[in-house]
mmCIF file of C-alpha atoms in Angstrom:
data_model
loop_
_atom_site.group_PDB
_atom_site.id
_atom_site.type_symbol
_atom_site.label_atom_id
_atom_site.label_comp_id
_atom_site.label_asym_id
_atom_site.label_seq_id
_atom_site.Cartn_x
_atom_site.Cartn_y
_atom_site.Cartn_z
ATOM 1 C CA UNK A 1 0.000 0.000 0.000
ATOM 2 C CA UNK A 2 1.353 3.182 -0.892
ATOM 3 C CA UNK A 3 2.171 6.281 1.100
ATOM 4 C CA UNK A 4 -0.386 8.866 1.736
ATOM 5 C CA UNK A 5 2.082 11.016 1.656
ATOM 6 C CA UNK A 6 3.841 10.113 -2.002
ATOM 7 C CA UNK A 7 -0.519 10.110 -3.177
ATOM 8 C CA UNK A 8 -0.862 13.203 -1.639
ATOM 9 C CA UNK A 9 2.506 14.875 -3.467
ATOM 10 C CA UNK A 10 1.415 13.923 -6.419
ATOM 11 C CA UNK A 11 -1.903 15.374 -6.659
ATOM 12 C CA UNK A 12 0.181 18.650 -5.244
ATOM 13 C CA UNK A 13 2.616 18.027 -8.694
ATOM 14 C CA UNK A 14 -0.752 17.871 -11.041
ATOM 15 C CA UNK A 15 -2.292 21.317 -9.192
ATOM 16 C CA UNK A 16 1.495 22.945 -9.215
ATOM 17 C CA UNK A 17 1.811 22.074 -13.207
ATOM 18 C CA UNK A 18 -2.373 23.435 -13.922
ATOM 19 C CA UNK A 19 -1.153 26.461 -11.893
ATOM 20 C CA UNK A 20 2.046 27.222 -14.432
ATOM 21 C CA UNK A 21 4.299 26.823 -11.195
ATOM 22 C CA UNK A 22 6.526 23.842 -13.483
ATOM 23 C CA UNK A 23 9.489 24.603 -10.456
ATOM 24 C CA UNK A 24 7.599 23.241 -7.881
ATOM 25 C CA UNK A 25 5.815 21.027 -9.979
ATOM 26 C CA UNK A 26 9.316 19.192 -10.423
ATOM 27 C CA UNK A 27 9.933 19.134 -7.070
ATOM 28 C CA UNK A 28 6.802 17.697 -5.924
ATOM 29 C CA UNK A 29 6.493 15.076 -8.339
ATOM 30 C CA UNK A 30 10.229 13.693 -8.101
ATOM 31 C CA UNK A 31 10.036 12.950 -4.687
ATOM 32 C CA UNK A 32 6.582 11.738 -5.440
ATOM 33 C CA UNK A 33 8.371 8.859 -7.625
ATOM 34 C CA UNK A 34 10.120 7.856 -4.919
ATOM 35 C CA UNK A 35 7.503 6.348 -3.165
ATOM 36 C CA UNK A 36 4.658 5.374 -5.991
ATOM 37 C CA UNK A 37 6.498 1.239 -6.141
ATOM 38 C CA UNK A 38 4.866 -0.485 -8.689
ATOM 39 C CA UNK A 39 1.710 1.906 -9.336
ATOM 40 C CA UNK A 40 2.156 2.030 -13.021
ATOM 41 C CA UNK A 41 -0.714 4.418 -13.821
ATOM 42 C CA UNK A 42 0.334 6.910 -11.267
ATOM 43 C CA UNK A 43 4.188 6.451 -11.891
ATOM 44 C CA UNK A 44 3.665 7.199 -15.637
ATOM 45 C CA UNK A 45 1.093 10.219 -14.422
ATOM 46 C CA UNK A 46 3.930 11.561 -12.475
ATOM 47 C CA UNK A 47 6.423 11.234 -15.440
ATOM 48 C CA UNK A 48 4.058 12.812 -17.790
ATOM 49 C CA UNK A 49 3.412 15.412 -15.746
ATOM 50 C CA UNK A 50 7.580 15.678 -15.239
ATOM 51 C CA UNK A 51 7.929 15.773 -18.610
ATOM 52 C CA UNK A 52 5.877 18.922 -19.763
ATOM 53 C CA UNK A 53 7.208 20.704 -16.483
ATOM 54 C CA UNK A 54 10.708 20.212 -17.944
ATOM 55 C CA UNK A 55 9.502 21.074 -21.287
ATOM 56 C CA UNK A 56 7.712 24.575 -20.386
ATOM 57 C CA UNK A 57 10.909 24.831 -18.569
ATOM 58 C CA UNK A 58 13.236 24.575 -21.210
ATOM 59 C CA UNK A 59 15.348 21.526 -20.249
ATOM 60 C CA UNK A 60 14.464 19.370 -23.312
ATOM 61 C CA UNK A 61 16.808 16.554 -22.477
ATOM 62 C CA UNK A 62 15.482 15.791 -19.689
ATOM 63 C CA UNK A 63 12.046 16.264 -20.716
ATOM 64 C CA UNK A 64 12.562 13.386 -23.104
ATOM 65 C CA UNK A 65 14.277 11.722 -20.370
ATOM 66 C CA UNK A 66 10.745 11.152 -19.132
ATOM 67 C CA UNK A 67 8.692 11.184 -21.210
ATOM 68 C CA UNK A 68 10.600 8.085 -22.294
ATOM 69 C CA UNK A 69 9.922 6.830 -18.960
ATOM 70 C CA UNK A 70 6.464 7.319 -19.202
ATOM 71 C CA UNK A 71 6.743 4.956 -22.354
ATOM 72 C CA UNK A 72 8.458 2.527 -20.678
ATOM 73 C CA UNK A 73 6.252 2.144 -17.906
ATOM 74 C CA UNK A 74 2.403 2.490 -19.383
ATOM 75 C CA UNK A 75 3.287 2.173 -23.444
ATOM 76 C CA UNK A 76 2.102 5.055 -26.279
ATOM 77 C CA UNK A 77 -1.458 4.220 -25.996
ATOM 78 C CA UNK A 78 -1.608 3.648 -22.209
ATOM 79 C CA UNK A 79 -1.466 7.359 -21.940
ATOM 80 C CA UNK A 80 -4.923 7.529 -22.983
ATOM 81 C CA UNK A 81 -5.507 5.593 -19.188
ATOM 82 C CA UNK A 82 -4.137 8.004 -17.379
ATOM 83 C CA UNK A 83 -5.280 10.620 -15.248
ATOM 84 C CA UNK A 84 -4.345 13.426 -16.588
ATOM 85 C CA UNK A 85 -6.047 17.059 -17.517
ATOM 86 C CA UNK A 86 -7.390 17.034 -20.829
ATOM 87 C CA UNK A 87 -4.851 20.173 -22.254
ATOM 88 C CA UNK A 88 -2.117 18.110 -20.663
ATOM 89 C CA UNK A 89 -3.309 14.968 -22.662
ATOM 90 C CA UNK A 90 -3.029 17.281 -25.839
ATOM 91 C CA UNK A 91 0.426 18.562 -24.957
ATOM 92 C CA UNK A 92 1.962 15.423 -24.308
ATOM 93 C CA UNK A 93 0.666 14.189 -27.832
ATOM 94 C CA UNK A 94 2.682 17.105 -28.977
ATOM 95 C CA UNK A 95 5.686 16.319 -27.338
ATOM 96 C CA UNK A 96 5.414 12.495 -28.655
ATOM 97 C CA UNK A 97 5.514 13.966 -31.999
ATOM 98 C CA UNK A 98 7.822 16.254 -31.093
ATOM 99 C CA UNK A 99 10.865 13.812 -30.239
ATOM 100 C CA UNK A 100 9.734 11.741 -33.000
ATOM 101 C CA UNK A 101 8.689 8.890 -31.118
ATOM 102 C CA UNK A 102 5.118 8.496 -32.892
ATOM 103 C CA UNK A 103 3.111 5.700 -32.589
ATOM 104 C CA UNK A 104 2.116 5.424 -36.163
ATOM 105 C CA UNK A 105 5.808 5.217 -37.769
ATOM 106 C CA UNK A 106 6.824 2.199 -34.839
ATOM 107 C CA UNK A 107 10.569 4.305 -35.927
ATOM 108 C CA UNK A 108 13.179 2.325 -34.499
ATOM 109 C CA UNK A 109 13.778 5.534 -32.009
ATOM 110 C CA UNK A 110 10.429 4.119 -30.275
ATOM 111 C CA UNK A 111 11.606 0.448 -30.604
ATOM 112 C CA UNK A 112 14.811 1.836 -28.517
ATOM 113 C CA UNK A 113 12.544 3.638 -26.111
ATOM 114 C CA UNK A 114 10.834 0.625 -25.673
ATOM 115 C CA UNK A 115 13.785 -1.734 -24.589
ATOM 116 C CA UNK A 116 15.782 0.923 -23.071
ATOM 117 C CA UNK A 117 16.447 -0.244 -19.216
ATOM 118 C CA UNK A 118 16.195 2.664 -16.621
ATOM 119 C CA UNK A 119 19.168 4.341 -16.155
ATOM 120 C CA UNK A 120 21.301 2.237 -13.871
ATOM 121 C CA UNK A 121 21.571 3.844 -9.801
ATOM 122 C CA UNK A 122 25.224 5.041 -9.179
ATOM 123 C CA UNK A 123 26.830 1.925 -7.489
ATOM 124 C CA UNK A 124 28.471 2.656 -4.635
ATOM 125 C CA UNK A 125 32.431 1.766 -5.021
ATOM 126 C CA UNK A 126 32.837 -0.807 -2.912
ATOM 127 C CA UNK A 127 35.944 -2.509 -1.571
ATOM 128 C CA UNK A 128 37.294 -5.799 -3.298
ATOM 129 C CA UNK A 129 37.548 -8.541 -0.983
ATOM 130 C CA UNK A 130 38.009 -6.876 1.817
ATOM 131 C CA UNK A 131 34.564 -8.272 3.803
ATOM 132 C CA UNK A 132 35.907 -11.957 4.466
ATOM 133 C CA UNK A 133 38.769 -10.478 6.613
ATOM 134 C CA UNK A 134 36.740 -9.508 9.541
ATOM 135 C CA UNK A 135 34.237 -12.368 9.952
ATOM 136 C CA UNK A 136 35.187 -14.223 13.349
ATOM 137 C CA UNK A 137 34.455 -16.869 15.859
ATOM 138 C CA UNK A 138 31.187 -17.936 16.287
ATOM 139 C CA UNK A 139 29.606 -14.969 13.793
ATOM 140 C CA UNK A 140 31.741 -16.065 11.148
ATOM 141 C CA UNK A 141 30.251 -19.750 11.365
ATOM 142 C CA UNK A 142 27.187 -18.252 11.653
ATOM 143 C CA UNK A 143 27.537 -16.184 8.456
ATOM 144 C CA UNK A 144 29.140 -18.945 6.760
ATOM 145 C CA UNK A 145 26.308 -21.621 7.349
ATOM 146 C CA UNK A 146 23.330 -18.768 6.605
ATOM 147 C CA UNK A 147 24.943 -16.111 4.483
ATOM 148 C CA UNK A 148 21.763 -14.496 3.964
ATOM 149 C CA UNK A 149 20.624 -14.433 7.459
ATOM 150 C CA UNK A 150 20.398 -10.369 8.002
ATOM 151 C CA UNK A 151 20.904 -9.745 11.604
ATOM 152 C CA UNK A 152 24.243 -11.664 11.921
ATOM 153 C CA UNK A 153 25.517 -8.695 10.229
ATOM 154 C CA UNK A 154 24.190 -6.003 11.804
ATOM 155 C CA UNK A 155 25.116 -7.281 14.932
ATOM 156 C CA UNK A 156 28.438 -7.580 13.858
ATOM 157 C CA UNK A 157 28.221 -4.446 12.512
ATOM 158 C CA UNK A 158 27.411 -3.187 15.731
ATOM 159 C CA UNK A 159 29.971 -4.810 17.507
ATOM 160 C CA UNK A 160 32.095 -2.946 15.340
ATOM 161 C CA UNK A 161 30.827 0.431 16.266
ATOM 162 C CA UNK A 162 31.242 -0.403 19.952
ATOM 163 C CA UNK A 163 34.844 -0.541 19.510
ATOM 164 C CA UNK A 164 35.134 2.337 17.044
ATOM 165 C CA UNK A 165 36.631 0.219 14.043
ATOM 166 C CA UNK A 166 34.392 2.081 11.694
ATOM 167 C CA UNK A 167 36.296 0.168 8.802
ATOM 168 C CA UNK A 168 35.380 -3.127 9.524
ATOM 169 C CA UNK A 169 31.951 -1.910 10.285
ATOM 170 C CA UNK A 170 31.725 -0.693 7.160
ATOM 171 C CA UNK A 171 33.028 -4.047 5.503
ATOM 172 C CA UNK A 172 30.215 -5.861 7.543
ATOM 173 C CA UNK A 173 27.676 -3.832 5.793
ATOM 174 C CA UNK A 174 28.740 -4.155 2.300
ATOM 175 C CA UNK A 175 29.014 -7.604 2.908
ATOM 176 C CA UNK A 176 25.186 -7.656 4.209
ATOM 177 C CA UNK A 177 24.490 -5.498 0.850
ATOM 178 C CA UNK A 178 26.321 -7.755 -1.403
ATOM 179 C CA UNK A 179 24.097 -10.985 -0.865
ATOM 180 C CA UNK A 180 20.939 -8.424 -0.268
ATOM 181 C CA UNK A 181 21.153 -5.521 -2.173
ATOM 182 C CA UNK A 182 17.792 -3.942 -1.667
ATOM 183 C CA UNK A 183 18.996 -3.753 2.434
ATOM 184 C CA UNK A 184 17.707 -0.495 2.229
ATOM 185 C CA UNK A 185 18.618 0.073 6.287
ATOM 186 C CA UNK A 186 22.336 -0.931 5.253
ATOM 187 C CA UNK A 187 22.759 1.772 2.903
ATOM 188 C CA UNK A 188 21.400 4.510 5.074
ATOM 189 C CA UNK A 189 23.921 3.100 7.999
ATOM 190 C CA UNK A 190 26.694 3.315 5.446
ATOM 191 C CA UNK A 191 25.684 6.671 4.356
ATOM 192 C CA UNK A 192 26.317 7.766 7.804
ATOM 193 C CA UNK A 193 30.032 6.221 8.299
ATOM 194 C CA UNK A 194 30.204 8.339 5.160
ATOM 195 C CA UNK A 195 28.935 11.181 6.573
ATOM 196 C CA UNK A 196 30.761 10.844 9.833
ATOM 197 C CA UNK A 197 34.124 10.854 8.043
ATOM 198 C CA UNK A 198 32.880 13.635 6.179
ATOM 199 C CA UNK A 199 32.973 11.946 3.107
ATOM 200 C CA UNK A 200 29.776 13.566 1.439
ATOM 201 C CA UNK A 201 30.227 12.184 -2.222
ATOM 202 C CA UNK A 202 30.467 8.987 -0.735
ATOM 203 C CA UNK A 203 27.342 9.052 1.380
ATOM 204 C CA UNK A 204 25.119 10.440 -1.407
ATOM 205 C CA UNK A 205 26.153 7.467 -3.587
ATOM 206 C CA UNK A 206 24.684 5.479 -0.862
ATOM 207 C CA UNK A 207 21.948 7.487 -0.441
ATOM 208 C CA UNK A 208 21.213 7.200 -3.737
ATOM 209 C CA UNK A 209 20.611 3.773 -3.489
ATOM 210 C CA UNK A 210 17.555 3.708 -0.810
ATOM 211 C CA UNK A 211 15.847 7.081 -2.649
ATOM 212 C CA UNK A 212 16.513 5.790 -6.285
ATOM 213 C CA UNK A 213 13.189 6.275 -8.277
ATOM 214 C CA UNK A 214 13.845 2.947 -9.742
ATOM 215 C CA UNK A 215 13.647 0.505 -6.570
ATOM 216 C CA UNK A 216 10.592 -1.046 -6.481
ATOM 217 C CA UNK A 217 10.782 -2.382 -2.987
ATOM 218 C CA UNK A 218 8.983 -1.088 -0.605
ATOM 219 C CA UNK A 219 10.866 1.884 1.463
ATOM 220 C CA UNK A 220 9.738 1.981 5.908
ATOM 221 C CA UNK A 221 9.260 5.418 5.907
ATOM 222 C CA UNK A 222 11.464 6.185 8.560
ATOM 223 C CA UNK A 223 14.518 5.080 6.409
ATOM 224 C CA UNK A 224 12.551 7.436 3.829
ATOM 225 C CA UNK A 225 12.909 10.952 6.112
ATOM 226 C CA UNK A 226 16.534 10.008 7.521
ATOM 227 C CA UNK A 227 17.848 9.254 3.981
ATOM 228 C CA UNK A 228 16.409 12.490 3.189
ATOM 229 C CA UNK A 229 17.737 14.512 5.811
ATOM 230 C CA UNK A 230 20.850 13.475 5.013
ATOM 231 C CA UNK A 231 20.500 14.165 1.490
ATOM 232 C CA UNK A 232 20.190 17.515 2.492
ATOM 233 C CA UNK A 233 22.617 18.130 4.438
ATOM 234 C CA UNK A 234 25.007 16.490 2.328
ATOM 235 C CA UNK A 235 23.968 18.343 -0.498
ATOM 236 C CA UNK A 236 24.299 21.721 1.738
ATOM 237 C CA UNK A 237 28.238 20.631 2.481
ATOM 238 C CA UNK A 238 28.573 20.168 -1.230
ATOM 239 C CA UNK A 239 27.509 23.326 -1.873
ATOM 240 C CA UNK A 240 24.816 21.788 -3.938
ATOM 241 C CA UNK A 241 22.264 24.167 -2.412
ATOM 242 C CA UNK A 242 19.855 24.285 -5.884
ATOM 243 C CA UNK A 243 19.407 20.454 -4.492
ATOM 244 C CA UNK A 244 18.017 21.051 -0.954
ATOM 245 C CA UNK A 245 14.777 22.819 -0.983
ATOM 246 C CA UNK A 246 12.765 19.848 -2.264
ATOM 247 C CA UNK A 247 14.236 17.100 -0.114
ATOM 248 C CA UNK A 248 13.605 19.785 2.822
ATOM 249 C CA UNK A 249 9.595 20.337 1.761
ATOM 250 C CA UNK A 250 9.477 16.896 1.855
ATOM 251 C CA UNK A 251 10.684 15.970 5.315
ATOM 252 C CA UNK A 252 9.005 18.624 6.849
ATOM 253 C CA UNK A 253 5.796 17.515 4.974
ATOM 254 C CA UNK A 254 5.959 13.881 6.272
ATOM 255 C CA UNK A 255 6.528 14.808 9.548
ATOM 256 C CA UNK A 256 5.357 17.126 12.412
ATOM 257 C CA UNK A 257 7.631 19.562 13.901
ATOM 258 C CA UNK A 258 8.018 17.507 17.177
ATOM 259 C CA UNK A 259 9.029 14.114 15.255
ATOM 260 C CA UNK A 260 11.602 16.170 13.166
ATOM 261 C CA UNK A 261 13.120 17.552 16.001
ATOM 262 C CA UNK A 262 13.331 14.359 17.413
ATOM 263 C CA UNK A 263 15.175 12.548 15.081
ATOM 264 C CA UNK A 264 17.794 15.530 14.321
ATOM 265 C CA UNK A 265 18.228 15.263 17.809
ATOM 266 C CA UNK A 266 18.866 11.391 17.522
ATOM 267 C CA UNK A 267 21.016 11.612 14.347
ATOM 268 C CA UNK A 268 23.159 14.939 15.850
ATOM 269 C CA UNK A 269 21.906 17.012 12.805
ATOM 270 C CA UNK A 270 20.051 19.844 15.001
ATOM 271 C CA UNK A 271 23.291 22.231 14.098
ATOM 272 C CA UNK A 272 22.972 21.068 10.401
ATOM 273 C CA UNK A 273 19.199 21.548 9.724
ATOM 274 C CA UNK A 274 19.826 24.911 11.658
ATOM 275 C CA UNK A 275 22.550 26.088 8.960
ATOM 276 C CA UNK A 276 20.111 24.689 6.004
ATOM 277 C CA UNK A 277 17.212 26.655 6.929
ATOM 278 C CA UNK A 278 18.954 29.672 7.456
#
């Protein structure tokens, strides 16, 4: 079952495009995609809706970008399914004609469109052989008789943490990754060794891999606002500040002031969010 909150940025997207206001449109219906899973209709809503705001915005690659998506997902003549304003309907007609990927010529540019994967999320680098080092006594048997059994490896991840050998923490969770990669929680705990080393590139990358558009696994939305917190903050230490403002709606959206304080206090970000929203 999907997010309230994803359902409830979308229909925000659709009134922000009707309005003219494409900037927040953008903004509201990318993080939207992040939590729509396997909703075709509404996913290719969303990217049709993406598309014409980056269109009427002038950023024509990436307007294709998804409207190709939209493609993908629902097909040329699922778009007459979706639920979408008539004049919106109309224009995205246009823009199928536009980048020449018309129904009625099957050109091999549609035929491309059609088998095109997504693009691929930014793999985090991760160390060669470095994991089977650390494994020891009895969690090593453990790991080795149930390699897929999750909470051996957090809790010798956590051992790890106890005795500040962030390095070997880290090689227990990319481990854990390795033979589960949509460990969502693993990601968002590497993220942090990242961040704690102030290693920002490092921790969007894994970052990247709980909020990528393209995971269709279900996301617990607490993973959800911490991955985006940190997002932001990252993203502030970058200097990547055109990045911020959207991830920022949308924690403070999905959460009320006293459960956002709360967890900044948990994560030691209070001094962070304070420098973002000033």
């Amino acid at each position: 079952q999907i997010d309230p909150f994803y359902i409830k940025l979308l229909s925000d997207g659709e009134k922000s495009f009707l309005a003219k206001a494409y900037k927040e449109a953008v903004k509201e219906l990318e993080i939207a995609t992040f939590g729509l899973g396997q909703e075709k209709k509404l996913r290719g809503k969303a990217y049709a809706y993406l598309s014409l705001s980056y269109y009427y915005l002038k950023e024509k690659e990436k307007s294709e970008e998804y409207l190709r998506m939209a493609i993908n997902l629902v097909g040329l003549e699922g778009f007459e399914s979706l639920d979408i304003s008539g004049s919106a309907r109309s224009d995205i007609e246009k823009l199928v004609n536009y980048f020449k990927l018309s129904a009625a010529s099957e050109s091999e540019e549609i035929t491309k469109a059609a088998k095109t994967p997504p693009k691929k999320k930014i793999e985090p680098k991760l160390p060669k052989k470095e994991a089977p080092k650390m494994f020891n006594n009895e969690l090593e048997e453990r790991i080795k008789v149930k390699p897929r059994n999750i909470s051996v490896y957090y809790e010798l991840y956590k051992n790890y943490i106890n005795k500040d050998d962030l390095k070997a923490a880290k090689n227990a969770l990319i481990s854990l990754v390795r033979r589960n990669p949509n460990e969502d929680y693993a990601y968002l705990l590497l993220a942090k060794i990242e961040f704690s080393q102030k290693n920002y590139k490092d921790a969007l990358q894994f970052l990247n891999k709980v909020l990528s558009p393209f995971d269709e696994t279900q996301l617990d939305k607490d993973i959800l606002i911490k991955s985006m917190i940190y997002t932001s903050v990252c993203f502030y230490y970058l200097n990547r500040k055109e990045n911020i403002q959207s991830f920022v709606k949308a924690v403070e959206d999905a959460t009320s002031k006293e459960q956002l304080i709360q967890i900044l206090k948990a994560e030691g970000l209070e001094e962070d969010w304070k420098k973002i929203k000033e």
